[in-house]
Amino acid sequence: MKALEGIRILDMTHVQSGPTCTQLLGWFGADVIKVERPGTGDATRGQLRDIPDVDSLYFTMLNHNKRSMTLNTKHEQGQDIFTRLIKTCDVLVENFAPGALDRMGFSWDRIQQINPRIIYASVKGFGPGPYEDCKVYENIAQCTGGGASTTGFDDGPPTVTGAQIGDSGTGLHLALGIVTALFQREKTGRGQRVECAMQDGVLNLCRVKLRDQQRLVHGPLTEYPQYPAGIFGEATPRSGNASGGGQPGSVVKCKGWEGDPNAYIYVIAQAAAFNGLARAIGREDWIDDPGWKKPSDRLDKLDEMFNEIEKWTKTKSKFEVMEVLNPLNVPCGPVLSMKELSEEPSLRASGTVVEVEHPTRGSYLSVGCPVKLSDSPVEVTRSPLLGEHTEDILKTVLCLDQTTIESAKSNGAL
Ligand code: CAO
């Protein structure tokens, strides 16, 4: 049995934020019915294509474990079918532009009337406020949620990250909201509205930067690279690769860095492991030196400290550095490229990186479920072709007869 077996999701999501959420629910065992616009479907099917006329990796990697049906929800007969789907589903998830579902004629009030037990979950760019009507994509959310202003280097522009904290991050938040609402429904019998704004999701993930904003009022941020010179403005600055926690850390070069952009390792000079680190890099003299002994003694010398560490790491590959520092309990991690991650045997073995067969693209790599449940194993299945399950869903879920299905097809509702 899967954790969410018996839960049916009416998946009106597209692009990345919503599909991430419903894919997770599918991995946990929910029956996810992806409703797509006839003809084109989710726009990502055709975006960033690597093979002509084949669903893109953008789509296939975000829509595992779902069924697809086409439905024109603006068409009269399409609306009738949509109403029946609302009646039979436990959760409706959407991430259309603000107001799109209302414009189709399905407000929260109407949805509740149709099915009071349904959970109606949405992603929007912003919550209520001056920007609530705006359309938003990933990098906009990274900018408006505090990610960009705090990422990058002090002398460079605000920078967005490769991690899709706006889209996939908000999808994760939404999935938690949905299962929480399902849990509450067990007791109350009522559905509810679940809303996640991408700005809020990003800000939640930037929590420590709002922490630093408040610390700034009481003095300089001593772990930031700006500290020794003491130049801070009014807002949390960009801290480059400095550690966000209470322990100093930095990215340092390893052997081969001249030719390999990822020959780097992140090293944290944690207080508890400092003596071992000092010995490993040949700077035993730091251990008893009053200028280096205590963490507070080192705060104005972090640049010098990481330069010394780097002199040593440059003589070793990032994996050799791991081999020496890990037994010493020095927290460290190699900068891994996407190529290295895709080839890493332990990630294949754990199901975090999976190879999936697809009827038109052949086999491709995907990221499997990153959350492992001991009693609800995940089998990653391929994304559906556009409308692959339309008839099947209409017959088995809505019990429509063939004549009705044919008429819906011929008049453009499907
Ligand atoms: N049948 C009929 N019409 C459909 C349909 C269907 N099955 N599915 C979608 N449509 C219609 C919508 O109703 C909408 O019509 P109206 O403009 O008349 O209301 C239209 O298709 C376009 O939908 P959209 O405005 O959501 O799509 P877009 O490409 O213009 O905008 C996006 C995309 C992502 C910017 C916008 O949906 C958005 O801001 N979503 C919320 C935030 C979000 O999730 N962003 C993350 C995206 S991933 O980076």
PDB file of N, CA and C and ligand atoms in Angstrom, residues 12 14-18 35-38 58 71-74 95-98 100 103-104 123-125 134-138 167 198, ligand 1:
ATOM      1  N   MET A  12      -4.594  20.603 -12.154  1.00  0.00           N
ATOM      2  CA  MET A  12      -4.721  21.646 -13.191  1.00  0.00           C
ATOM      3  C   MET A  12      -3.410  22.426 -13.309  1.00  0.00           C
ATOM      4  N   HIS A  14       0.581  23.554 -14.297  1.00  0.00           N
ATOM      5  CA  HIS A  14       1.439  23.634 -15.483  1.00  0.00           C
ATOM      6  C   HIS A  14       2.780  24.253 -15.108  1.00  0.00           C
ATOM      7  N   VAL A  15       3.711  24.208 -16.044  1.00  0.00           N
ATOM      8  CA  VAL A  15       5.083  24.691 -15.875  1.00  0.00           C
ATOM      9  C   VAL A  15       5.773  23.921 -14.738  1.00  0.00           C
ATOM     10  N   GLN A  16       6.261  24.580 -13.692  1.00  0.00           N
ATOM     11  CA  GLN A  16       7.077  23.836 -12.723  1.00  0.00           C
ATOM     12  C   GLN A  16       6.536  23.771 -11.296  1.00  0.00           C
ATOM     13  N   SER A  17       6.051  24.907 -10.775  1.00  0.00           N
ATOM     14  CA  SER A  17       5.741  24.933  -9.335  1.00  0.00           C
ATOM     15  C   SER A  17       4.634  23.934  -8.977  1.00  0.00           C
ATOM     16  N   GLY A  18       3.512  24.002  -9.696  1.00  0.00           N
ATOM     17  CA  GLY A  18       2.398  23.096  -9.409  1.00  0.00           C
ATOM     18  C   GLY A  18       2.735  21.641  -9.732  1.00  0.00           C
ATOM     19  N   VAL A  35      -5.144  17.547 -15.983  1.00  0.00           N
ATOM     20  CA  VAL A  35      -6.086  18.063 -16.986  1.00  0.00           C
ATOM     21  C   VAL A  35      -5.351  19.095 -17.834  1.00  0.00           C
ATOM     22  N   GLU A  36      -5.329  18.853 -19.153  1.00  0.00           N
ATOM     23  CA  GLU A  36      -4.570  19.762 -20.019  1.00  0.00           C
ATOM     24  C   GLU A  36      -5.445  20.304 -21.143  1.00  0.00           C
ATOM     25  N   ARG A  37      -5.036  21.474 -21.609  1.00  0.00           N
ATOM     26  CA  ARG A  37      -5.774  22.117 -22.688  1.00  0.00           C
ATOM     27  C   ARG A  37      -5.640  21.296 -23.977  1.00  0.00           C
ATOM     28  N   PRO A  38      -6.760  21.003 -24.657  1.00  0.00           N
ATOM     29  CA  PRO A  38      -6.665  20.210 -25.893  1.00  0.00           C
ATOM     30  C   PRO A  38      -5.714  20.863 -26.896  1.00  0.00           C
ATOM     31  N   TYR A  58      11.902  18.963 -19.757  1.00  0.00           N
ATOM     32  CA  TYR A  58      11.273  19.895 -18.816  1.00  0.00           C
ATOM     33  C   TYR A  58       9.939  19.291 -18.353  1.00  0.00           C
ATOM     34  N   LEU A  71      -9.055  18.524 -21.750  1.00  0.00           N
ATOM     35  CA  LEU A  71     -10.385  19.058 -21.459  1.00  0.00           C
ATOM     36  C   LEU A  71     -10.368  20.562 -21.651  1.00  0.00           C
ATOM     37  N   ASN A  72     -11.321  21.066 -22.419  1.00  0.00           N
ATOM     38  CA  ASN A  72     -11.455  22.513 -22.561  1.00  0.00           C
ATOM     39  C   ASN A  72     -12.428  22.995 -21.487  1.00  0.00           C
ATOM     40  N   THR A  73     -11.864  23.587 -20.448  1.00  0.00           N
ATOM     41  CA  THR A  73     -12.694  23.969 -19.299  1.00  0.00           C
ATOM     42  C   THR A  73     -13.460  25.277 -19.547  1.00  0.00           C
ATOM     43  N   LYS A  74     -13.305  25.839 -20.750  1.00  0.00           N
ATOM     44  CA  LYS A  74     -14.095  27.020 -21.079  1.00  0.00           C
ATOM     45  C   LYS A  74     -15.274  26.646 -21.973  1.00  0.00           C
ATOM     46  N   ASN A  95      -2.008  26.250 -10.618  1.00  0.00           N
ATOM     47  CA  ASN A  95      -1.097  27.403 -10.512  1.00  0.00           C
ATOM     48  C   ASN A  95      -1.232  28.285 -11.743  1.00  0.00           C
ATOM     49  N   PHE A  96      -2.492  28.556 -12.094  1.00  0.00           N
ATOM     50  CA  PHE A  96      -2.759  29.497 -13.186  1.00  0.00           C
ATOM     51  C   PHE A  96      -2.452  30.912 -12.712  1.00  0.00           C
ATOM     52  N   ALA A  97      -2.455  31.826 -13.671  1.00  0.00           N
ATOM     53  CA  ALA A  97      -2.340  33.242 -13.322  1.00  0.00           C
ATOM     54  C   ALA A  97      -3.515  33.603 -12.404  1.00  0.00           C
ATOM     55  N   PRO A  98      -3.327  34.623 -11.535  1.00  0.00           N
ATOM     56  CA  PRO A  98      -4.389  34.972 -10.593  1.00  0.00           C
ATOM     57  C   PRO A  98      -5.740  35.166 -11.288  1.00  0.00           C
ATOM     58  N   ALA A 100      -7.602  33.053 -12.940  1.00  0.00           N
ATOM     59  CA  ALA A 100      -7.916  32.262 -14.150  1.00  0.00           C
ATOM     60  C   ALA A 100      -9.042  31.259 -13.887  1.00  0.00           C
ATOM     61  N   ARG A 103     -12.276  32.995 -13.721  1.00  0.00           N
ATOM     62  CA  ARG A 103     -12.729  33.388 -15.058  1.00  0.00           C
ATOM     63  C   ARG A 103     -13.329  32.194 -15.802  1.00  0.00           C
ATOM     64  N   MET A 104     -12.900  30.993 -15.481  1.00  0.00           N
ATOM     65  CA  MET A 104     -13.507  29.798 -16.089  1.00  0.00           C
ATOM     66  C   MET A 104     -14.887  29.535 -15.483  1.00  0.00           C
ATOM     67  N   VAL A 123      -0.870  27.768  -6.181  1.00  0.00           N
ATOM     68  CA  VAL A 123       0.367  28.553  -6.114  1.00  0.00           C
ATOM     69  C   VAL A 123       0.116  29.847  -6.873  1.00  0.00           C
ATOM     70  N   LYS A 124       0.514  30.950  -6.276  1.00  0.00           N
ATOM     71  CA  LYS A 124       0.493  32.240  -6.970  1.00  0.00           C
ATOM     72  C   LYS A 124       1.850  32.912  -6.714  1.00  0.00           C
ATOM     73  N   GLY A 125       2.132  33.943  -7.486  1.00  0.00           N
ATOM     74  CA  GLY A 125       3.411  34.628  -7.308  1.00  0.00           C
ATOM     75  C   GLY A 125       3.476  35.381  -5.985  1.00  0.00           C
ATOM     76  N   CYS A 134      -0.130  39.825 -10.288  1.00  0.00           N
ATOM     77  CA  CYS A 134       0.994  39.654 -11.226  1.00  0.00           C
ATOM     78  C   CYS A 134       1.274  38.196 -11.545  1.00  0.00           C
ATOM     79  N   LYS A 135       1.714  37.966 -12.785  1.00  0.00           N
ATOM     80  CA  LYS A 135       2.222  36.648 -13.164  1.00  0.00           C
ATOM     81  C   LYS A 135       3.670  36.552 -12.700  1.00  0.00           C
ATOM     82  N   VAL A 136       4.060  35.387 -12.290  1.00  0.00           N
ATOM     83  CA  VAL A 136       5.415  35.251 -11.738  1.00  0.00           C
ATOM     84  C   VAL A 136       6.072  33.957 -12.213  1.00  0.00           C
ATOM     85  N   TYR A 137       7.350  34.053 -12.570  1.00  0.00           N
ATOM     86  CA  TYR A 137       8.185  32.890 -12.854  1.00  0.00           C
ATOM     87  C   TYR A 137       9.305  32.801 -11.825  1.00  0.00           C
ATOM     88  N   GLU A 138       9.985  31.660 -11.853  1.00  0.00           N
ATOM     89  CA  GLU A 138      11.041  31.327 -10.890  1.00  0.00           C
ATOM     90  C   GLU A 138      11.917  32.505 -10.454  1.00  0.00           C
ATOM     91  N   ASP A 167       9.976  27.887  -7.707  1.00  0.00           N
ATOM     92  CA  ASP A 167       9.017  26.938  -8.277  1.00  0.00           C
ATOM     93  C   ASP A 167       8.946  25.651  -7.461  1.00  0.00           C
ATOM     94  N   MET A 198       4.696  32.308  -4.031  1.00  0.00           N
ATOM     95  CA  MET A 198       6.117  32.026  -4.275  1.00  0.00           C
ATOM     96  C   MET A 198       7.013  32.981  -3.480  1.00  0.00           C
TER      97      MET A 198
HETATM   98  N1  CAO B   1      -9.070  24.770 -20.931  1.00  0.00           N
HETATM   99  C1  CAO B   1      -9.340  26.045 -21.271  1.00  0.00           C
HETATM  100  N2  CAO B   1      -8.543  27.066 -20.928  1.00  0.00           N
HETATM  101  C2  CAO B   1      -7.424  26.790 -20.220  1.00  0.00           C
HETATM  102  C3  CAO B   1      -7.092  25.471 -19.841  1.00  0.00           C
HETATM  103  C4  CAO B   1      -7.976  24.429 -20.238  1.00  0.00           C
HETATM  104  N3  CAO B   1      -7.746  23.151 -19.921  1.00  0.00           N
HETATM  105  N4  CAO B   1      -5.933  25.507 -19.151  1.00  0.00           N
HETATM  106  C5  CAO B   1      -5.552  26.795 -19.100  1.00  0.00           C
HETATM  107  N5  CAO B   1      -6.426  27.568 -19.740  1.00  0.00           N
HETATM  108  C6  CAO B   1      -6.422  29.032 -19.897  1.00  0.00           C
HETATM  109  C7  CAO B   1      -6.524  29.761 -18.586  1.00  0.00           C
HETATM  110  O1  CAO B   1      -7.837  29.770 -18.133  1.00  0.00           O
HETATM  111  C8  CAO B   1      -6.013  31.142 -18.982  1.00  0.00           C
HETATM  112  O2  CAO B   1      -7.053  31.853 -19.618  1.00  0.00           O
HETATM  113  P1  CAO B   1      -7.467  33.376 -19.187  1.00  0.00           P
HETATM  114  O3  CAO B   1      -6.247  34.188 -19.393  1.00  0.00           O
HETATM  115  O4  CAO B   1      -8.575  33.694 -20.140  1.00  0.00           O
HETATM  116  O5  CAO B   1      -7.896  33.365 -17.776  1.00  0.00           O
HETATM  117  C9  CAO B   1      -4.988  30.819 -20.064  1.00  0.00           C
HETATM  118  O6  CAO B   1      -5.165  29.441 -20.382  1.00  0.00           O
HETATM  119  C10 CAO B   1      -3.539  31.025 -19.673  1.00  0.00           C
HETATM  120  O7  CAO B   1      -3.277  30.616 -18.343  1.00  0.00           O
HETATM  121  P2  CAO B   1      -2.155  31.367 -17.517  1.00  0.00           P
HETATM  122  O8  CAO B   1      -2.436  32.844 -17.554  1.00  0.00           O
HETATM  123  O9  CAO B   1      -2.039  30.746 -16.196  1.00  0.00           O
HETATM  124  O10 CAO B   1      -0.858  31.016 -18.384  1.00  0.00           O
HETATM  125  P3  CAO B   1       0.330  31.967 -18.844  1.00  0.00           P
HETATM  126  O11 CAO B   1       1.182  31.113 -19.715  1.00  0.00           O
HETATM  127  O12 CAO B   1      -0.120  33.239 -19.429  1.00  0.00           O
HETATM  128  O13 CAO B   1       1.106  32.318 -17.482  1.00  0.00           O
HETATM  129  C11 CAO B   1       2.293  31.765 -15.473  1.00  0.00           C
HETATM  130  C12 CAO B   1       1.951  31.374 -16.907  1.00  0.00           C
HETATM  131  C13 CAO B   1       3.114  30.657 -14.878  1.00  0.00           C
HETATM  132  C14 CAO B   1       3.117  33.060 -15.476  1.00  0.00           C
HETATM  133  C15 CAO B   1       0.996  32.001 -14.679  1.00  0.00           C
HETATM  134  O14 CAO B   1       0.200  30.842 -14.793  1.00  0.00           O
HETATM  135  C16 CAO B   1       1.233  32.288 -13.199  1.00  0.00           C
HETATM  136  O15 CAO B   1       1.619  33.386 -12.814  1.00  0.00           O
HETATM  137  N6  CAO B   1       0.978  31.300 -12.329  1.00  0.00           N
HETATM  138  C17 CAO B   1       1.078  31.441 -10.909  1.00  0.00           C
HETATM  139  C18 CAO B   1       2.486  31.477 -10.454  1.00  0.00           C
HETATM  140  C19 CAO B   1       3.258  30.252 -10.856  1.00  0.00           C
HETATM  141  O16 CAO B   1       2.907  29.130 -10.586  1.00  0.00           O
HETATM  142  N7  CAO B   1       4.408  30.497 -11.465  1.00  0.00           N
HETATM  143  C20 CAO B   1       5.360  29.433 -11.681  1.00  0.00           C
HETATM  144  C21 CAO B   1       5.455  29.053 -13.051  1.00  0.00           C
HETATM  145  S1  CAO B   1       6.870  28.016 -13.247  1.00  0.00           S
HETATM  146  O17 CAO B   1       8.134  29.053 -13.423  1.00  0.00           O
END
